[in-house]
Coordinates of C-alpha atoms and ligand atoms in Angstrom, one line a residue:
X228 CA 57.7 -6.6 103.3
X229 CA 57.8 -8.5 100.1
X230 CA 58.6 -11.8 98.5
X231 CA 61.7 -10.2 96.8
X232 CA 64.4 -12.8 97.3
X233 CA 68.0 -11.9 96.8
X234 CA 68.7 -12.1 93.1
X235 CA 70.9 -14.8 91.8
X236 CA 74.0 -13.8 89.8
X237 CA 74.5 -10.7 91.8
X238 CA 78.2 -10.4 90.9
X239 CA 77.5 -11.0 87.2
X240 CA 74.8 -8.4 87.3
X241 CA 77.2 -5.9 88.9
X242 CA 79.9 -6.6 86.3
X243 CA 77.4 -6.2 83.4
X244 CA 76.1 -3.0 85.0
X245 CA 79.6 -1.6 85.3
X246 CA 80.5 -2.5 81.8
X247 CA 77.3 -0.9 80.4
X248 CA 77.9 2.2 82.5
X249 CA 81.6 2.5 81.4
X250 CA 80.6 2.2 77.8
X251 CA 77.9 4.8 78.2
X252 CA 75.3 2.7 76.4
X253 CA 72.9 2.5 79.2
X254 CA 71.1 5.8 78.5
X255 CA 70.3 5.2 74.8
X256 CA 69.2 1.6 75.7
X257 CA 67.0 2.9 78.5
X258 CA 65.4 5.4 76.2
X259 CA 64.6 2.6 73.8
X260 CA 63.2 0.4 76.6
X261 CA 61.0 3.3 77.9
X262 CA 59.6 4.0 74.4
X263 CA 58.7 0.4 74.1
X264 CA 57.4 -0.3 77.7
X265 CA 56.9 3.0 79.4
X266 CA 58.0 4.3 82.8
X267 CA 58.1 2.3 86.0
X268 CA 57.4 2.3 89.7
X269 CA 60.4 1.9 92.1
X270 CA 59.9 -0.2 95.2
X271 CA 62.0 0.5 98.3
X272 CA 61.9 -1.1 101.8
X273 CA 64.4 -0.3 104.5
X274 CA 67.6 1.5 103.4
X275 CA 69.5 4.6 104.5
X276 CA 69.2 8.1 103.1
X277 CA 72.6 8.1 101.2
X278 CA 71.9 4.8 99.4
X279 CA 68.4 6.0 98.5
X280 CA 69.7 9.2 97.0
X281 CA 72.4 7.5 95.0
X282 CA 70.0 4.9 93.6
X283 CA 67.4 7.5 92.5
X284 CA 70.0 10.0 91.2
X285 CA 71.4 7.1 89.1
X286 CA 68.2 7.1 87.0
X287 CA 68.7 10.6 85.6
X288 CA 67.7 11.9 83.1
X289 CA 64.5 10.0 83.9
X290 CA 62.5 12.0 86.4
X291 CA 60.4 11.1 89.4
X292 CA 56.7 12.0 89.3
X293 CA 53.9 11.5 91.8
X294 CA 52.5 7.9 91.7
X295 CA 49.1 9.5 91.1
X296 CA 50.3 11.2 88.0
X297 CA 52.1 8.2 86.7
X298 CA 49.0 6.0 87.1
X299 CA 46.7 8.6 85.6
X300 CA 48.9 8.8 82.5
X301 CA 49.1 5.0 82.3
X302 CA 45.3 4.6 82.6
X303 CA 44.8 7.4 80.0
X304 CA 47.3 5.6 77.7
X305 CA 49.5 8.6 77.6
X306 CA 53.3 8.1 77.4
X307 CA 55.1 7.4 80.7
X308 CA 58.5 7.2 79.0
X309 CA 61.3 8.9 81.1
X310 CA 59.1 8.9 84.2
X311 CA 59.1 6.9 87.4
X312 CA 57.4 6.9 90.8
X313 CA 59.2 6.3 94.1
X314 CA 57.3 4.1 96.5
X315 CA 58.4 2.8 99.9
X316 CA 56.6 0.0 101.8
X317 CA 55.8 -0.7 105.4
X318 CA 55.9 2.6 107.3
X319 CA 59.1 1.9 109.4
X320 CA 59.8 5.1 111.3
X321 CA 63.5 5.4 110.7
X322 CA 63.0 4.8 106.9
X323 CA 60.1 7.2 106.5
X324 CA 62.0 9.9 108.3
X325 CA 65.3 9.4 106.4
X326 CA 63.7 9.0 102.9
X327 CA 61.2 11.8 103.3
X328 CA 64.0 14.1 104.4
X329 CA 65.9 13.3 101.1
X330 CA 62.8 13.6 99.0
X331 CA 62.0 17.0 100.4
X332 CA 65.5 18.3 99.9
X333 CA 65.6 16.9 96.3
X334 CA 62.0 17.8 95.6
X335 CA 61.2 14.2 94.6
X336 CA 57.6 13.1 94.9
X337 CA 57.5 10.0 97.2
X338 CA 54.7 7.6 98.2
X339 CA 54.8 5.6 101.5
X340 CA 52.5 2.5 101.7
X341 CA 51.3 2.1 105.3
X342 CA 49.9 -1.0 107.0
X343 CA 47.6 1.0 109.2
X344 CA 47.4 -1.3 112.3
X345 CA 51.2 -1.2 112.6
X346 CA 51.0 2.6 112.6
X347 CA 48.1 2.7 115.0
X348 CA 49.3 0.1 117.5
X349 CA 53.1 0.2 117.2
X350 CA 52.9 -3.6 117.4
X351 CA 55.5 -5.0 114.9
X352 CA 54.3 -7.2 112.1
X353 CA 54.9 -10.9 112.0
X354 CA 57.8 -10.8 109.6
X355 CA 59.6 -8.1 111.7
X356 CA 59.3 -10.4 114.7
X357 CA 60.5 -13.3 112.8
X358 CA 63.7 -11.5 111.7
X359 CA 64.3 -10.3 115.3
X360 CA 63.6 -13.6 117.0
X361 CA 65.9 -15.5 114.6
X362 CA 68.6 -12.8 115.2
X363 CA 68.5 -13.2 119.0
X364 CA 67.7 -16.9 119.5
X365 CA 70.7 -19.0 120.4
X366 CA 71.5 -22.1 118.4
X367 CA 69.5 -24.5 120.6
X368 CA 66.3 -26.4 120.9
X369 CA 63.6 -24.1 122.3
X370 CA 61.1 -25.9 124.6
X371 CA 57.9 -24.2 123.5
X372 CA 54.6 -25.4 125.1
X373 CA 53.4 -26.6 121.7
X374 CA 56.5 -28.7 121.4
X375 CA 60.2 -28.3 121.0
X376 CA 61.4 -26.0 118.2
X377 CA 64.8 -27.0 117.0
X378 CA 66.9 -23.9 116.1
X379 CA 70.2 -25.6 116.9
X380 CA 71.7 -25.5 113.3
X381 CA 71.8 -22.9 110.6
X382 CA 69.9 -25.3 108.3
X383 CA 67.1 -25.8 110.8
X384 CA 66.8 -22.1 111.4
X385 CA 66.6 -21.5 107.7
X386 CA 63.9 -24.1 107.4
X387 CA 61.9 -22.5 110.2
X388 CA 62.3 -19.1 108.5
X389 CA 61.2 -20.5 105.2
X390 CA 58.2 -22.3 106.8
X391 CA 56.9 -19.2 108.6
X392 CA 57.5 -17.0 105.5
X393 CA 55.6 -19.4 103.3
X394 CA 52.7 -19.4 105.7
X395 CA 52.7 -15.6 105.9
X396 CA 52.8 -15.3 102.1
X397 CA 49.8 -17.5 101.6
X398 CA 47.8 -18.1 104.8
X399 CA 45.7 -16.2 107.4
X400 CA 47.6 -15.0 110.4
X401 CA 46.0 -17.6 112.7
X402 CA 48.3 -20.1 110.8
X403 CA 51.5 -18.6 112.0
X404 CA 50.9 -16.0 114.7
X405 CA 50.4 -18.4 117.6
X406 CA 53.8 -20.1 117.1
X407 CA 55.6 -16.8 116.6
X408 CA 53.8 -15.5 119.7
X409 CA 55.0 -18.5 121.7
X410 CA 58.5 -18.0 120.6
X411 CA 58.3 -14.3 121.4
X412 CA 57.0 -15.0 124.9
X413 CA 59.8 -17.5 125.4
X414 CA 62.4 -15.0 124.1
X415 CA 61.2 -12.3 126.5
X416 CA 61.2 -14.7 129.5
X417 CA 64.6 -16.0 128.6
X418 CA 66.1 -12.5 128.4
X419 CA 66.9 -12.7 124.7
X420 CA 65.1 -9.4 124.1
X421 CA 66.9 -7.4 126.8
X422 CA 69.3 -4.7 125.6
X423 CA 69.6 -2.4 122.7
X424 CA 68.6 -3.2 119.1
X425 CA 66.5 -6.1 120.5
X426 CA 63.1 -4.6 119.6
X427 CA 61.5 -4.8 116.2
X428 CA 61.5 -1.5 114.2
X429 CA 59.0 1.1 115.3
X430 CA 56.5 2.6 112.9
X431 CA 56.4 6.3 112.0
X432 CA 54.4 8.1 114.6
X433 CA 50.9 9.5 113.7
X434 CA 51.9 13.0 114.6
X435 CA 55.0 12.8 112.4
X436 CA 52.9 11.3 109.6
X437 CA 50.4 14.1 109.8
X438 CA 53.2 16.7 109.6
X439 CA 54.9 15.0 106.7
X440 CA 51.7 14.7 104.8
X441 CA 51.3 18.4 104.6
X442 CA 54.2 18.5 102.1
X443 CA 52.9 18.2 98.6
X444 CA 55.9 15.9 97.7
X445 CA 54.8 13.3 100.3
X446 CA 51.8 11.0 100.0
X447 CA 50.6 8.1 102.1
X448 CA 48.8 5.2 100.6
X449 CA 47.4 1.9 101.7
X450 CA 49.4 -1.3 102.5
X451 CA 46.2 -2.8 104.1
X452 CA 45.4 -2.9 107.8
X453 CA 47.1 -6.0 109.1
X454 CA 49.7 -6.8 106.3
X455 CA 48.0 -10.1 105.7
X456 CA 48.4 -11.8 102.3
X457 CA 45.2 -10.8 100.5
X458 CA 44.7 -14.3 99.0
X459 CA 44.1 -15.5 102.6
X460 CA 41.3 -13.1 103.3
X461 CA 37.6 -13.8 102.8
X462 CA 35.8 -11.3 100.5
X463 CA 34.3 -9.5 103.5
X464 CA 37.7 -9.4 105.3
X465 CA 39.4 -8.0 102.1
X466 CA 36.8 -5.3 101.7
X467 CA 37.3 -4.4 105.3
X468 CA 41.1 -4.2 104.9
X469 CA 40.8 -2.1 101.7
X470 CA 38.1 0.2 103.1
X471 CA 39.2 0.8 106.6
X472 CA 42.9 1.4 105.7
X473 CA 41.8 3.9 103.1
X474 CA 39.5 5.7 105.7
X475 CA 42.2 5.7 108.4
X476 CA 44.7 7.3 106.0
X477 CA 42.1 9.9 105.2
X478 CA 41.7 10.7 108.9
X479 CA 45.5 11.2 109.2
X480 CA 46.1 13.2 106.0
X481 CA 42.7 14.6 104.9
X482 CA 43.0 12.6 101.7
X483 CA 41.7 9.1 101.2
X484 CA 44.2 6.6 99.9
X485 CA 44.0 6.0 96.1
X486 CA 46.6 3.3 95.6
X487 CA 47.0 -0.1 97.2
X488 CA 50.2 -2.1 97.8
X489 CA 49.6 -5.8 98.1
X490 CA 51.3 -7.2 101.2
X491 CA 54.3 -9.4 100.2
X492 CA 53.3 -8.6 96.6
X493 CA 54.0 -11.9 94.8
X494 CA 51.3 -13.7 92.8
X495 CA 51.1 -16.4 95.4
X496 CA 50.1 -13.7 98.0
X497 CA 47.7 -11.9 95.7
X498 CA 45.6 -14.6 94.2
X499 CA 43.0 -14.1 91.5
X500 CA 40.1 -12.3 93.3
X501 CA 41.7 -9.5 95.2
X502 CA 42.7 -7.4 92.1
X503 CA 38.9 -7.2 91.3
X504 CA 38.2 -5.7 94.8
X505 CA 41.2 -3.4 94.5
X506 CA 40.0 -2.2 91.2
X507 CA 36.6 -1.3 92.8
X508 CA 38.2 0.7 95.6
X509 CA 41.5 2.1 94.3
X510 CA 43.0 3.8 91.3
X511 CA 45.8 1.2 91.3
X512 CA 47.3 -1.8 93.0
X513 CA 51.1 -2.3 93.0
X514 CA 52.8 -5.7 93.3
X515 CA 56.4 -7.0 93.6
X516 CA 56.2 -8.6 90.1
X517 CA 59.1 -6.9 88.3
X518 CA 58.7 -4.8 85.2
X519 CA 57.7 -1.6 83.5
X520 CA 54.2 -0.3 83.3
X521 CA 53.8 -1.5 79.7
X522 CA 50.2 -2.4 79.0
X523 CA 49.6 -3.8 82.5
X524 CA 46.4 -3.9 84.4
X525 CA 46.2 -0.9 86.8
X526 CA 45.1 -3.2 89.6
X527 CA 48.3 -5.3 89.2
X528 CA 51.1 -2.9 88.3
X529 CA 54.6 -4.3 88.4
X530 CA 57.4 -2.4 90.2
X531 CA 61.2 -2.4 90.1
X532 CA 62.6 -3.2 93.6
X533 CA 65.9 -1.6 94.6
X534 CA 67.8 -2.7 97.7
X535 CA 70.5 -1.4 100.0
X536 CA 73.1 -3.7 98.4
X537 CA 72.4 -2.3 94.9
X538 CA 74.9 0.1 93.3
X539 CA 74.1 3.0 91.0
X540 CA 75.1 0.8 88.1
X541 CA 72.9 -2.0 89.2
X542 CA 69.9 0.4 89.6
X543 CA 70.4 1.6 86.0
X544 CA 70.7 -2.0 84.8
X545 CA 67.5 -3.1 86.6
X546 CA 65.5 -0.2 85.2
X547 CA 67.0 -0.9 81.8
X548 CA 66.3 -4.6 81.6
X549 CA 63.0 -5.1 83.4
Ligands
LIG834 ZN1 55.1 -4.9 103.2

């Protein structure tokens, strides 16, 4: 999960994208942008196979290369023009299955960033529970033991959502897990979680992950252990997250993780110290700051997020204008 908020001016962007595409100026413009600022790393979260294929195909004639190769070129100051890496965050089972299937058919290198505790335990992450609980909770005041939680209006629900997200993006888990846990227990007791589609998304299974990792196109890299904002970790906790997630991935795949994806990915979640630790343990760290590789610090690489709502034209425009 990331701090990528829905972009403003979505309709304007779609119109501009369509106009550029119709006039066929996007390709030469993109070539100029790439010569100036190099290739890029795409960031996907949950989307279906067809939309994923459409968005990646839209970027031709640019070609996908392994993240490892893109980063190595970037660090060696070799050209990355016309190249991009495909990355997918969070390890949600349905997403990993669907996108790796497309990637294997199309022979596209793809990197999945895994939060290892989610994979190991199957316990959903806080933001996955937040989404589910807000989807199933009725518009009512919820009598939690720590005090009433007023979810009776859309505005109050949005405020609760924003409050928990802000805590998750900037604070240790102890600042938001207890309240979410209480709401989760209440929801279970009240029967809100009974029925289909009322469980948070399951992670990719370890056996599946091991099988997928045998394909050279597919690599698994670290998204930490607990998906905690790294700015909220002590130096010792951060070293533990970086080191034990890398080691766990090595146990699964036979290959230690070489790249780190910052949970939530915005500057407010990363802070100033974590990139130094990432640089000591990893070849690169990727963020949700938007942009091309340019001359950027390998421990703070920008990415270009693409979402299920994006069209092929919008994907081209995003890659063109970042
Ligand atoms: Zn994430």
